[in-house]
mmCIF file of N, CA and C in Angstrom:
data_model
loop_
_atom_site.group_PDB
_atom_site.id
_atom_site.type_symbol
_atom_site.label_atom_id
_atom_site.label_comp_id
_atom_site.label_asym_id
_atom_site.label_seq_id
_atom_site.Cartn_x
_atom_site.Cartn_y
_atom_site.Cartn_z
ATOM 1 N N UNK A 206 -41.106 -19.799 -41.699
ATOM 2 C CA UNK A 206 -40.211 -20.689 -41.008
ATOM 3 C C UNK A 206 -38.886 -20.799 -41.746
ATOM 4 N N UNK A 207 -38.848 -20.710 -43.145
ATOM 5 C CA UNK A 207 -37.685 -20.934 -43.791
ATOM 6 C C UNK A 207 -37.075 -19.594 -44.033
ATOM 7 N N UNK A 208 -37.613 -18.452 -43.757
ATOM 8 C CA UNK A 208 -36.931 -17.437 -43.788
ATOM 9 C C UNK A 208 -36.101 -17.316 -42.491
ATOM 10 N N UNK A 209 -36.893 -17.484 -41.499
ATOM 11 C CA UNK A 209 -35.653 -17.726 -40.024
ATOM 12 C C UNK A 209 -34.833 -18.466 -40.075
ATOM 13 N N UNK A 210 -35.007 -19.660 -40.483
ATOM 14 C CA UNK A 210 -33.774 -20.746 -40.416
ATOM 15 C C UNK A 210 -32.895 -20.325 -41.490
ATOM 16 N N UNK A 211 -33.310 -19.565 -42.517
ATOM 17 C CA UNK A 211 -32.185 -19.159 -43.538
ATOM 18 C C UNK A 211 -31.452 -18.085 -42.662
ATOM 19 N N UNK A 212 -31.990 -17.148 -41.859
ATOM 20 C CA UNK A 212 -31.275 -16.263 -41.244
ATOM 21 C C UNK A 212 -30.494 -16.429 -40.543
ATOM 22 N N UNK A 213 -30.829 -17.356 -39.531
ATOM 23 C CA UNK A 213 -30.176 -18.056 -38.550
ATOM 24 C C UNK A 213 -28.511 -18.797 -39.205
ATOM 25 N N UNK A 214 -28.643 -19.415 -40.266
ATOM 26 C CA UNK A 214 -27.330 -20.141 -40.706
ATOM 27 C C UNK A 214 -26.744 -19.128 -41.377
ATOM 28 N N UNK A 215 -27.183 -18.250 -42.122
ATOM 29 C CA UNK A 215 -26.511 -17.006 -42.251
ATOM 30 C C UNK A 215 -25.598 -16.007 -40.947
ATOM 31 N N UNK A 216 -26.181 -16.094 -39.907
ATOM 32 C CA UNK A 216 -26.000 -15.869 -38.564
ATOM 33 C C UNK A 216 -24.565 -16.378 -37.953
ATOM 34 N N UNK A 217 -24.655 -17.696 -38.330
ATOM 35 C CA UNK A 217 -23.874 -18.805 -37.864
ATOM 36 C C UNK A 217 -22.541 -18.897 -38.703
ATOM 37 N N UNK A 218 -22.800 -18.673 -40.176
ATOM 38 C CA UNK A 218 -21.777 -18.576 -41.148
ATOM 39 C C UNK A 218 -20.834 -17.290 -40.711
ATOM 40 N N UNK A 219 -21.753 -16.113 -40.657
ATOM 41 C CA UNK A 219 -20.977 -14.707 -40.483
ATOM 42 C C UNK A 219 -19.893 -14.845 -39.147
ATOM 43 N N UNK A 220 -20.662 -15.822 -38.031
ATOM 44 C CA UNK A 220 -19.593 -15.809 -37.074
ATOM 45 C C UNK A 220 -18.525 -16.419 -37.380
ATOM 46 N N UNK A 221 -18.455 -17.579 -38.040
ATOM 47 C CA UNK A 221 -17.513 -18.260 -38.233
ATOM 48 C C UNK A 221 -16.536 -17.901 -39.376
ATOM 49 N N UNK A 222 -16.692 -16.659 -39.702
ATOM 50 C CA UNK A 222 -15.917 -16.021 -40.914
ATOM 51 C C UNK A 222 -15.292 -15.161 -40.207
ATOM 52 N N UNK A 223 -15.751 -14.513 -38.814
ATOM 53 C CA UNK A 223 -15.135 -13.486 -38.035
ATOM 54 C C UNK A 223 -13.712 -14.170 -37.685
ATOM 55 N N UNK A 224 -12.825 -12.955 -37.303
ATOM 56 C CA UNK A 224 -11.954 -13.537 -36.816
ATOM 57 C C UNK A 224 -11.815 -14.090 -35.388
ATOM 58 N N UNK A 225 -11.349 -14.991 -34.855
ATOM 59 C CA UNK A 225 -11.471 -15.269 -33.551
ATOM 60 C C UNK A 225 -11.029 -14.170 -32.299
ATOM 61 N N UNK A 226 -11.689 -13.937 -31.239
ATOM 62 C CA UNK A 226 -11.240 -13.072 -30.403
ATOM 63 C C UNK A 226 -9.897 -13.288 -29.609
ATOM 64 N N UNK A 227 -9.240 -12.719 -29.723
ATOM 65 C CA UNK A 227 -7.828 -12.834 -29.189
ATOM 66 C C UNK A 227 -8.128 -12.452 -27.642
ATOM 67 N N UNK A 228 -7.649 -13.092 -26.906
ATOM 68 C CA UNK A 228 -7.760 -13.032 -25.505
ATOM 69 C C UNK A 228 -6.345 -12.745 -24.805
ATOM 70 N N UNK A 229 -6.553 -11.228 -23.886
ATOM 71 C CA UNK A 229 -5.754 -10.858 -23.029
ATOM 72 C C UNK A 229 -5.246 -11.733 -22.336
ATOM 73 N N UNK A 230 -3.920 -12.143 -22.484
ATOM 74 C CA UNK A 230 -3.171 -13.058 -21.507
ATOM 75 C C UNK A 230 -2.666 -12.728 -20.432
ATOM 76 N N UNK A 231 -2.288 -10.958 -20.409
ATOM 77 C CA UNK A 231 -1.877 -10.104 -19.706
ATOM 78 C C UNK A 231 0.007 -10.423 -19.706
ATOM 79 N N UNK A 232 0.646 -9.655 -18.656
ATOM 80 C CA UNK A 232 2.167 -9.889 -19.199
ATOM 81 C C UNK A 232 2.549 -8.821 -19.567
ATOM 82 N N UNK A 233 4.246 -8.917 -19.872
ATOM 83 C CA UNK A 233 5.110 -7.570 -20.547
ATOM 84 C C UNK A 233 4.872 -8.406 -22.834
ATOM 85 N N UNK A 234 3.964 -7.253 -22.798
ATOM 86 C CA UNK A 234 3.879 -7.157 -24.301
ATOM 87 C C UNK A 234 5.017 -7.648 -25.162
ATOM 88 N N UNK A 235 4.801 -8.265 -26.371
ATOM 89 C CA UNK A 235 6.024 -8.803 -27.118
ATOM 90 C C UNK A 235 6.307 -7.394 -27.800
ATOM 91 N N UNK A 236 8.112 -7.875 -28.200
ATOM 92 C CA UNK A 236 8.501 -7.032 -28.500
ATOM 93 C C UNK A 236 8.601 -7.142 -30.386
ATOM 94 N N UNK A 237 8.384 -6.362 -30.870
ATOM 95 C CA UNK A 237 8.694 -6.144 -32.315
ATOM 96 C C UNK A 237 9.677 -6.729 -32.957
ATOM 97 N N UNK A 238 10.996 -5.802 -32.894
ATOM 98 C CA UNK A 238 12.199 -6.327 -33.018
ATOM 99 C C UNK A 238 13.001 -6.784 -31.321
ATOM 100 N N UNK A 239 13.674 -8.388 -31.503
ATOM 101 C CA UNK A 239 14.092 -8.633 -30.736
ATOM 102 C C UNK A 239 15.592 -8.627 -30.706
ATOM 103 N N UNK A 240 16.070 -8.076 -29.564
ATOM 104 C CA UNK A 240 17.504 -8.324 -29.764
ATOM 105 C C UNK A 240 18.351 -9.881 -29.154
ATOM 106 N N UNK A 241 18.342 -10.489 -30.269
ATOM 107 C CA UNK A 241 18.962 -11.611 -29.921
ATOM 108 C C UNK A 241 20.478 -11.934 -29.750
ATOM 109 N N UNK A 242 21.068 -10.203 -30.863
ATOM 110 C CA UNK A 242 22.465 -10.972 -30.908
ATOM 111 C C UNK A 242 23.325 -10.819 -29.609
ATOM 112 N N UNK A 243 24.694 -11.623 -29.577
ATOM 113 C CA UNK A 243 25.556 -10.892 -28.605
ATOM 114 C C UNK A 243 26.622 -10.485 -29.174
ATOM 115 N N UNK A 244 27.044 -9.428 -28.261
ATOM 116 C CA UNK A 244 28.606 -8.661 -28.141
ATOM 117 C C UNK A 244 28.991 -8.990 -27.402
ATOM 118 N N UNK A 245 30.445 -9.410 -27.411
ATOM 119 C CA UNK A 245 31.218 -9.500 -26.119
ATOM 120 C C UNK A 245 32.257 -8.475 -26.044
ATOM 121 N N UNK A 246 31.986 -7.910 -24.769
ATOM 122 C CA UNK A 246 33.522 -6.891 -24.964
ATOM 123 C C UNK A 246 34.572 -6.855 -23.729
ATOM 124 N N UNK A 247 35.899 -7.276 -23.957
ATOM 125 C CA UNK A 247 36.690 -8.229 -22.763
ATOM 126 C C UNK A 247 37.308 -6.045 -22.053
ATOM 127 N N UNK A 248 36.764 -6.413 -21.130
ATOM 128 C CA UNK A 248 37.653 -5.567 -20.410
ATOM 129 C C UNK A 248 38.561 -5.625 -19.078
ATOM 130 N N UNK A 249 39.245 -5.143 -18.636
ATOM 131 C CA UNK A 249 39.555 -5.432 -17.528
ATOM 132 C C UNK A 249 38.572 -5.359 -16.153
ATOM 133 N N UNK A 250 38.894 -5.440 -14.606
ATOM 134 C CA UNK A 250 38.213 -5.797 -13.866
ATOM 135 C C UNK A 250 37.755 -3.920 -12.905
ATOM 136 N N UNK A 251 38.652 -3.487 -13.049
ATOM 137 C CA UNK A 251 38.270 -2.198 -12.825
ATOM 138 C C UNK A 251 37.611 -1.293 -13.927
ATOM 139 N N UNK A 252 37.708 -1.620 -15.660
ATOM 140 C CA UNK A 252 37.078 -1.132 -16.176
ATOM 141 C C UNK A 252 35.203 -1.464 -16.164
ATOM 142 N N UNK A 253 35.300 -2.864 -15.868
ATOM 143 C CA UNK A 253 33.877 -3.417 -15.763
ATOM 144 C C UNK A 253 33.400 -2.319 -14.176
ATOM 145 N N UNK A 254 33.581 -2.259 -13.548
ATOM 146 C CA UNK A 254 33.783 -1.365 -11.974
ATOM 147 C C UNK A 254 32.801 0.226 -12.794
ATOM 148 N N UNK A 255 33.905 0.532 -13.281
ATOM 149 C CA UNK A 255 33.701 1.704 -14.030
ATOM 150 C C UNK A 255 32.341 2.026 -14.781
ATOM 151 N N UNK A 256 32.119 1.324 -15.610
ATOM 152 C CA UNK A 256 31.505 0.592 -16.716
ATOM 153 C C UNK A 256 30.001 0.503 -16.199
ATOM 154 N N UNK A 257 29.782 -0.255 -14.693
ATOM 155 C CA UNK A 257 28.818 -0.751 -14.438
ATOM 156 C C UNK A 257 28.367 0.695 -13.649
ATOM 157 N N UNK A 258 29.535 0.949 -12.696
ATOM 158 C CA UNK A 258 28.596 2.533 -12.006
ATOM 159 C C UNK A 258 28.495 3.740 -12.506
ATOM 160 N N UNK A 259 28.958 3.475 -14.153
ATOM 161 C CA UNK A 259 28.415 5.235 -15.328
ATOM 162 C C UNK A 259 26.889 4.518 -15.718
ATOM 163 N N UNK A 260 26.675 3.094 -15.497
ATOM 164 C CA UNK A 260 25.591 2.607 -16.230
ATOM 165 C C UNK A 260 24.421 3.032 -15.469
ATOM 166 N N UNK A 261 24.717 2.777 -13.473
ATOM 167 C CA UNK A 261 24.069 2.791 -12.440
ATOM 168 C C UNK A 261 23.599 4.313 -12.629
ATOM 169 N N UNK A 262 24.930 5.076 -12.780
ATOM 170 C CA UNK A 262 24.463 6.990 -12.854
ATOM 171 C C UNK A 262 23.293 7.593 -13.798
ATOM 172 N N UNK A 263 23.757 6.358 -14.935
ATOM 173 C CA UNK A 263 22.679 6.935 -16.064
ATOM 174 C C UNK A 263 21.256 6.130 -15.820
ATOM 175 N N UNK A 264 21.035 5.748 -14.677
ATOM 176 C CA UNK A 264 19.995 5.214 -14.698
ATOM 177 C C UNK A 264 19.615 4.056 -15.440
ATOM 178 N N UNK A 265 20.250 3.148 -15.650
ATOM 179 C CA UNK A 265 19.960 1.861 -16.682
ATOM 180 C C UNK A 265 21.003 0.901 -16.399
ATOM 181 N N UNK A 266 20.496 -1.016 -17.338
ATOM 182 C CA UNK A 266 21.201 -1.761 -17.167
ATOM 183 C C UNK A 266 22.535 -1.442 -17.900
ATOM 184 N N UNK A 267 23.579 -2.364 -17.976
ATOM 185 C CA UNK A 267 24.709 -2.113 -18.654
ATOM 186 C C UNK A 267 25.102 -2.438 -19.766
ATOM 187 N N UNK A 268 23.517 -3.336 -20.533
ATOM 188 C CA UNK A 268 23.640 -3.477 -21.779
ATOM 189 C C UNK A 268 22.902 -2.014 -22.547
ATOM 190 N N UNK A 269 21.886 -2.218 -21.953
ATOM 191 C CA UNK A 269 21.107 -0.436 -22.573
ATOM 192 C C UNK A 269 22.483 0.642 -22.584
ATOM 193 N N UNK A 270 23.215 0.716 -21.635
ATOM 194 C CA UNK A 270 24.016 1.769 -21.477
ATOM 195 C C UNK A 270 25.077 1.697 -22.463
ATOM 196 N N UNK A 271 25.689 0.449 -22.703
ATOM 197 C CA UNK A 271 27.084 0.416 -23.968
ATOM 198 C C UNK A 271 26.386 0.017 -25.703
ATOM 199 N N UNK A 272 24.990 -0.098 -25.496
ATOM 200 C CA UNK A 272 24.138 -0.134 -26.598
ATOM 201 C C UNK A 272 23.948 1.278 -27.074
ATOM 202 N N UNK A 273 23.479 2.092 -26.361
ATOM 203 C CA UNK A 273 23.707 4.019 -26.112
ATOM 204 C C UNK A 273 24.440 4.289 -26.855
ATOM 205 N N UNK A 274 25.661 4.149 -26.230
ATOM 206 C CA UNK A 274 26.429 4.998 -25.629
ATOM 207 C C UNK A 274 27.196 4.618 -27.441
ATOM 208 N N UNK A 275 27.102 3.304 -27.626
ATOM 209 C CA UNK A 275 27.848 2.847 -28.893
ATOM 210 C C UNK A 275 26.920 3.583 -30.385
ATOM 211 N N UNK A 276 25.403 3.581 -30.517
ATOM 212 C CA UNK A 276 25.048 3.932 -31.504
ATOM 213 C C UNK A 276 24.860 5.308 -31.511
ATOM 214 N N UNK A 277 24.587 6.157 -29.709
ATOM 215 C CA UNK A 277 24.489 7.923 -29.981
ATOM 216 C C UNK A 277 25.675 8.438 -29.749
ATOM 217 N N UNK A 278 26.905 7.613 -28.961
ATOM 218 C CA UNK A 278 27.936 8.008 -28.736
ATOM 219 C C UNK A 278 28.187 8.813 -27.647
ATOM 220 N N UNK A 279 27.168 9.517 -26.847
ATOM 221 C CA UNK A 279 27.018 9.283 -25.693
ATOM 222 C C UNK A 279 25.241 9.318 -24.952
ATOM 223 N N UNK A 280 25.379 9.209 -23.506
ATOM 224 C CA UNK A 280 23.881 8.523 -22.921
ATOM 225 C C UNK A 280 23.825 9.625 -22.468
ATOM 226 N N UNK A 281 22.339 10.264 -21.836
ATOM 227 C CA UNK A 281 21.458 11.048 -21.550
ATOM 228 C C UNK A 281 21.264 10.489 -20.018
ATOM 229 N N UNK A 282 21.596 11.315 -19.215
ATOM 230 C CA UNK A 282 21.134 10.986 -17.416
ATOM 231 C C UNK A 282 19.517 11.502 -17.347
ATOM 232 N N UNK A 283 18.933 10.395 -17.114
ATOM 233 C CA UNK A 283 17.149 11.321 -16.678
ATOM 234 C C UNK A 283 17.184 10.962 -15.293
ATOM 235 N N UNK A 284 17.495 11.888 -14.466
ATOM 236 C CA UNK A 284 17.283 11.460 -12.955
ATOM 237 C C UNK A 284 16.710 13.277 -12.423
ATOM 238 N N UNK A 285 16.076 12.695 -11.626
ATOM 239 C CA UNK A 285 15.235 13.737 -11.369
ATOM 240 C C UNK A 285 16.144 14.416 -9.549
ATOM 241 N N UNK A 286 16.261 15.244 -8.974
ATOM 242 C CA UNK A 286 16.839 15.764 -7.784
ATOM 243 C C UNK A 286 16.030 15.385 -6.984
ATOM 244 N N UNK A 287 16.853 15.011 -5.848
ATOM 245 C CA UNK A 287 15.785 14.493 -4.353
ATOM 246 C C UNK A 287 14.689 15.030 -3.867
ATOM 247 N N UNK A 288 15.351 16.444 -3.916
ATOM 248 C CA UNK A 288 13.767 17.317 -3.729
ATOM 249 C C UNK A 288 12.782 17.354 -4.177
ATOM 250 N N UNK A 289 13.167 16.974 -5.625
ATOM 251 C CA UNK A 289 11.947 17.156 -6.810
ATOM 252 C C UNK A 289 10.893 15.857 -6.051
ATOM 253 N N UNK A 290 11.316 14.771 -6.078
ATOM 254 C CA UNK A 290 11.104 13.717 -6.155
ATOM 255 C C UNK A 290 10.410 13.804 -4.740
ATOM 256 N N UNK A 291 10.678 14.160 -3.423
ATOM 257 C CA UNK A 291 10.195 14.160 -2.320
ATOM 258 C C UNK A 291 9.405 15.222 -2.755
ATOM 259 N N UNK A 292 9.028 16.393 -3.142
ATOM 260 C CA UNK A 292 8.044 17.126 -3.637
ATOM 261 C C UNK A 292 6.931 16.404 -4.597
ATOM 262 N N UNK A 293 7.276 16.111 -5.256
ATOM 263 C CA UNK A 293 5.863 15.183 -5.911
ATOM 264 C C UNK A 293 5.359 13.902 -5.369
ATOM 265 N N UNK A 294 6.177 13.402 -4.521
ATOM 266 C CA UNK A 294 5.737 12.217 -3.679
ATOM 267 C C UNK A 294 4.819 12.564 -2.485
ATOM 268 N N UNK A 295 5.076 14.494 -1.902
ATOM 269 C CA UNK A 295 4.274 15.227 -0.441
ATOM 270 C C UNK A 295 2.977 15.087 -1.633
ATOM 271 N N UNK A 296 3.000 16.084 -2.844
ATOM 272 C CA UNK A 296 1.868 16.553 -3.682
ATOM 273 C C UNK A 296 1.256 14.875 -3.684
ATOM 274 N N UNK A 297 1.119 13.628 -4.207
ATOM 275 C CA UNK A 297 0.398 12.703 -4.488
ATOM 276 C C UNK A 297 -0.065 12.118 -3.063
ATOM 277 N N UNK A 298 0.340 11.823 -1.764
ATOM 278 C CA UNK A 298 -0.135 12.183 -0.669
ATOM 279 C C UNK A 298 -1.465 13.095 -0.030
ATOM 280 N N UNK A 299 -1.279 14.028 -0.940
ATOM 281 C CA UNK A 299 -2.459 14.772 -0.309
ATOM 282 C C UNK A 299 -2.940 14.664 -1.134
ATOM 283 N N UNK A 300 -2.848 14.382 -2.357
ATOM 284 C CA UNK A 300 -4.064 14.294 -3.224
ATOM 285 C C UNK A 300 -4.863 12.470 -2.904
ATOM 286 N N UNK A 301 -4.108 11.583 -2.830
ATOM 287 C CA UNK A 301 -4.122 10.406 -1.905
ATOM 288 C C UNK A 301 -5.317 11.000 -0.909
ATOM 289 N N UNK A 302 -5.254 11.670 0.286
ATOM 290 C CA UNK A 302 -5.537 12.051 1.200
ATOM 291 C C UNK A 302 -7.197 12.602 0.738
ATOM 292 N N UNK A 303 -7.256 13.762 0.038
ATOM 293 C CA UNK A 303 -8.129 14.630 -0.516
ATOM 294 C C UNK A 303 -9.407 13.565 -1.132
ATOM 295 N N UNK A 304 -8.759 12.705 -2.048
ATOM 296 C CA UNK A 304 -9.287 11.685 -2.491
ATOM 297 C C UNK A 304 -9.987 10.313 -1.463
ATOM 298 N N UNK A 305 -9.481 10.460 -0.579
ATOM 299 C CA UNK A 305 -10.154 9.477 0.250
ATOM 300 C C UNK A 305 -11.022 10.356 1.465
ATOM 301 N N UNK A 306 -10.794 11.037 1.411
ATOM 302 C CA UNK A 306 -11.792 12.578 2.430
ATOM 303 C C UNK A 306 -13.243 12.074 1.207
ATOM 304 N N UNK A 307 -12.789 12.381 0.210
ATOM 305 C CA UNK A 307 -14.059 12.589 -0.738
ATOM 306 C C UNK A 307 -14.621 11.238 -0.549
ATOM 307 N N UNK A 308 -14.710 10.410 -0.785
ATOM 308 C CA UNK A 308 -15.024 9.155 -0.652
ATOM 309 C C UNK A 308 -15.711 8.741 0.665
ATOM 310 N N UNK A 309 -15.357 8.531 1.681
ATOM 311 C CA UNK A 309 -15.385 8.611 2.932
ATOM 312 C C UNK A 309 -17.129 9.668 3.014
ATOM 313 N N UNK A 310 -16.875 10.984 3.051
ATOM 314 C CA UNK A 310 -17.538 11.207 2.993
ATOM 315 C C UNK A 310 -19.496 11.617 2.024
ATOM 316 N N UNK A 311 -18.427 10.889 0.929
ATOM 317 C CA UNK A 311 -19.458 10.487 -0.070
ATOM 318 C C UNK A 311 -20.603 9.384 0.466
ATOM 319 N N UNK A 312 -19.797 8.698 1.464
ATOM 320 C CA UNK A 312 -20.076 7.117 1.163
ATOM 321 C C UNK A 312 -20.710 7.422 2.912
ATOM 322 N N UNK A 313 -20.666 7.866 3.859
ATOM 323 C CA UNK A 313 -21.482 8.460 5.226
ATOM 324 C C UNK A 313 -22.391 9.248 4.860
ATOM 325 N N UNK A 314 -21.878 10.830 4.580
ATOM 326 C CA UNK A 314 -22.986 11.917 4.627
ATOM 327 C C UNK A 314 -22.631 12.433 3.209
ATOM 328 N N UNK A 315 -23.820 12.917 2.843
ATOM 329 C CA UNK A 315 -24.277 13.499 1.126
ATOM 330 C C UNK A 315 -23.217 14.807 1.164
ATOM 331 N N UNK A 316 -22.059 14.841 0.434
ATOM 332 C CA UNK A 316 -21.673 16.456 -0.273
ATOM 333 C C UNK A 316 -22.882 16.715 -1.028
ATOM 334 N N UNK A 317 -23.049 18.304 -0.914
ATOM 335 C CA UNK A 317 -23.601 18.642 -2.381
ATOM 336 C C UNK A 317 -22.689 19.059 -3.409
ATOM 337 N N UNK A 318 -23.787 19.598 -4.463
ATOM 338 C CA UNK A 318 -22.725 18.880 -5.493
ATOM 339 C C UNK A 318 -20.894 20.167 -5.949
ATOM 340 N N UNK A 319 -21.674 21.436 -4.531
ATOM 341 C CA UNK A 319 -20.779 22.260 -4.755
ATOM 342 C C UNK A 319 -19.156 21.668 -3.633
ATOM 343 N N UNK A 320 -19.345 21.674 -2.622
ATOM 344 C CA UNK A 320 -18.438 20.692 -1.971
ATOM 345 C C UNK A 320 -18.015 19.579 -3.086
ATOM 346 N N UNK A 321 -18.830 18.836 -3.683
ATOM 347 C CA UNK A 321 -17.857 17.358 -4.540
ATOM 348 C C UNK A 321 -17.431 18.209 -5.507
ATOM 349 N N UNK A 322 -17.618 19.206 -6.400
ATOM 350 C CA UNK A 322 -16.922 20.082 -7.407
ATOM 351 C C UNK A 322 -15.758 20.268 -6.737
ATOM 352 N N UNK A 323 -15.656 21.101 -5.696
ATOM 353 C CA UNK A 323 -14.476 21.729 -4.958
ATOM 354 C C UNK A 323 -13.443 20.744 -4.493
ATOM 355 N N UNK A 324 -13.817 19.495 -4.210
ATOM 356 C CA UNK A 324 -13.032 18.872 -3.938
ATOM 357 C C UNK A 324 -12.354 17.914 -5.051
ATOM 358 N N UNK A 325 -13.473 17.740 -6.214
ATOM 359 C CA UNK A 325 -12.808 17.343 -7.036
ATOM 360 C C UNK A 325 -11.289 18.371 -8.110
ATOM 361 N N UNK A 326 -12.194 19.584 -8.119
ATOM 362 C CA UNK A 326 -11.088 20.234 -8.610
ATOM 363 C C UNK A 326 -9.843 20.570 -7.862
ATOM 364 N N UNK A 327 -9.486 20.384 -6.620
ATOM 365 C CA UNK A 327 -8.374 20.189 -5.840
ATOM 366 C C UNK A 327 -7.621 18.984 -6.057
ATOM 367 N N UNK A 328 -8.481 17.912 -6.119
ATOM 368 C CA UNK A 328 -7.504 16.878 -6.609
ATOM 369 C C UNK A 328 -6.828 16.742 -8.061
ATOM 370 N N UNK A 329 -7.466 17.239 -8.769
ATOM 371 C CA UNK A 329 -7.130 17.646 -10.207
ATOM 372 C C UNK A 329 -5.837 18.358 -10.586
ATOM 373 N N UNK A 330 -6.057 19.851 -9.744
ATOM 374 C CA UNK A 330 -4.906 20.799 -9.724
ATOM 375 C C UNK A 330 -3.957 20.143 -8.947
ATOM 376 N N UNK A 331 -4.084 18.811 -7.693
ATOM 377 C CA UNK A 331 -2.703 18.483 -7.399
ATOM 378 C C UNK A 331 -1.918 17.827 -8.664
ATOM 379 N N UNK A 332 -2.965 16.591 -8.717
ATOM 380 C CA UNK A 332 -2.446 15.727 -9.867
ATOM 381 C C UNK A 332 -1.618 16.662 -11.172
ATOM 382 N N UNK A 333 -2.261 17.879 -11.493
ATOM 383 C CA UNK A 333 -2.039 18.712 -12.714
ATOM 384 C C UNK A 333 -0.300 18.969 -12.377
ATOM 385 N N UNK A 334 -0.322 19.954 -10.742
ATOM 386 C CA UNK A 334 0.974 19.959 -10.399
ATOM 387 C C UNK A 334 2.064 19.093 -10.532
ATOM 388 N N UNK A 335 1.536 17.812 -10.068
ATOM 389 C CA UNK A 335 2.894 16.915 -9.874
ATOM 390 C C UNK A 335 2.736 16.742 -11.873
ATOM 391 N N UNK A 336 1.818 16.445 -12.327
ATOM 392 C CA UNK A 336 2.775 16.336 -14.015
ATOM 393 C C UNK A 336 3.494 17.503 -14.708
ATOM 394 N N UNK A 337 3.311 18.602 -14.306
ATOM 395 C CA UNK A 337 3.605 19.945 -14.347
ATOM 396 C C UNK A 337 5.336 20.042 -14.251
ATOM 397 N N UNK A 338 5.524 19.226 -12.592
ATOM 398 C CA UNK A 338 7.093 19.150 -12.399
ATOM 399 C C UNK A 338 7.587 18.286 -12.985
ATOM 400 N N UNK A 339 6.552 16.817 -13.685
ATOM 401 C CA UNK A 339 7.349 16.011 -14.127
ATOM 402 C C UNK A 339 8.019 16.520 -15.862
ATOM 403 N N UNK A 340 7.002 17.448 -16.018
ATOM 404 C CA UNK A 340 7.200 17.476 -17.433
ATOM 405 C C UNK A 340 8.288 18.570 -17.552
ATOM 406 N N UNK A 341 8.397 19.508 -16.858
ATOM 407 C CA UNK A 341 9.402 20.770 -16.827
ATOM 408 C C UNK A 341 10.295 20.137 -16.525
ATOM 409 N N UNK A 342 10.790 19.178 -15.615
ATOM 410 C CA UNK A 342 11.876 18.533 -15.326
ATOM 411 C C UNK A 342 12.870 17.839 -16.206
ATOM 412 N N UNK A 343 12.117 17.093 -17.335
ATOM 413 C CA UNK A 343 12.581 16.302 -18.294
ATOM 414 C C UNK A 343 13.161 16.661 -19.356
#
């Protein structure tokens, strides 16, 4: 009897030495370093014009962009061509599509397991494609 109850508060001690479980709050993650300071930089009303639609081109706000543009001296455009973009949007569609065929019919009548192979590896090689263009693109 006194060997259990010794175990037991031993039990009880070890938890309470653990650290407590931190619980997912969910949210945009904190940031490391924060940028608190400000710059002000007076320009005129057509330069702000200017200013704001090289920021719009480069894809970003207009502090990211004169933050850039000030420490690399100049910014990097990542924008991808319409086509590209309507091309990997047709490719995730049918894989969309392919993917709910499989399902659907998973979930009515039995594939065997050569049909669910085949269809799984089609959805694979789409998915593979569209990261394929994303990554050659960049």
């Amino acid at each position: 009897m006194e060997g259990k109850l010794s175990e037991i508060i031993k039990e009880i001690k070890s938890k309470k030495d653990k650290k407590p479980r931190s619980v997912n709050k969910g949210g945009r993650p904190k940031v490391t370093l924060k940028r608190g300071n400000h710059l002000t930089v007076m320009c005129t009303i057509m330069e702000k014009k200017i200013i704001q639609m090289n920021a719009r081109k480069a894809g970003t706000n207009i502090s990211v962009f004169l933050r850039t543009l000030g420490l690399k001296g100049r910014v990097k455009v990542k924008t991808l061509p319409k086509e590209v973009l309507q091309l990997t949007g047709t490719l995730n569609h049918v894989a969309a599509n392919l993917n709910q065929i499989a399902r659907k019919r998973n979930g009515v009548d039995e594939l065997d397991a050569m049909d669910r192979a085949l269809l799984n590896q089609e959805i694979r090689s789409l998915q593979g494609l569209v990261k394929a263009v994303k990554t050659y693109l960049e």
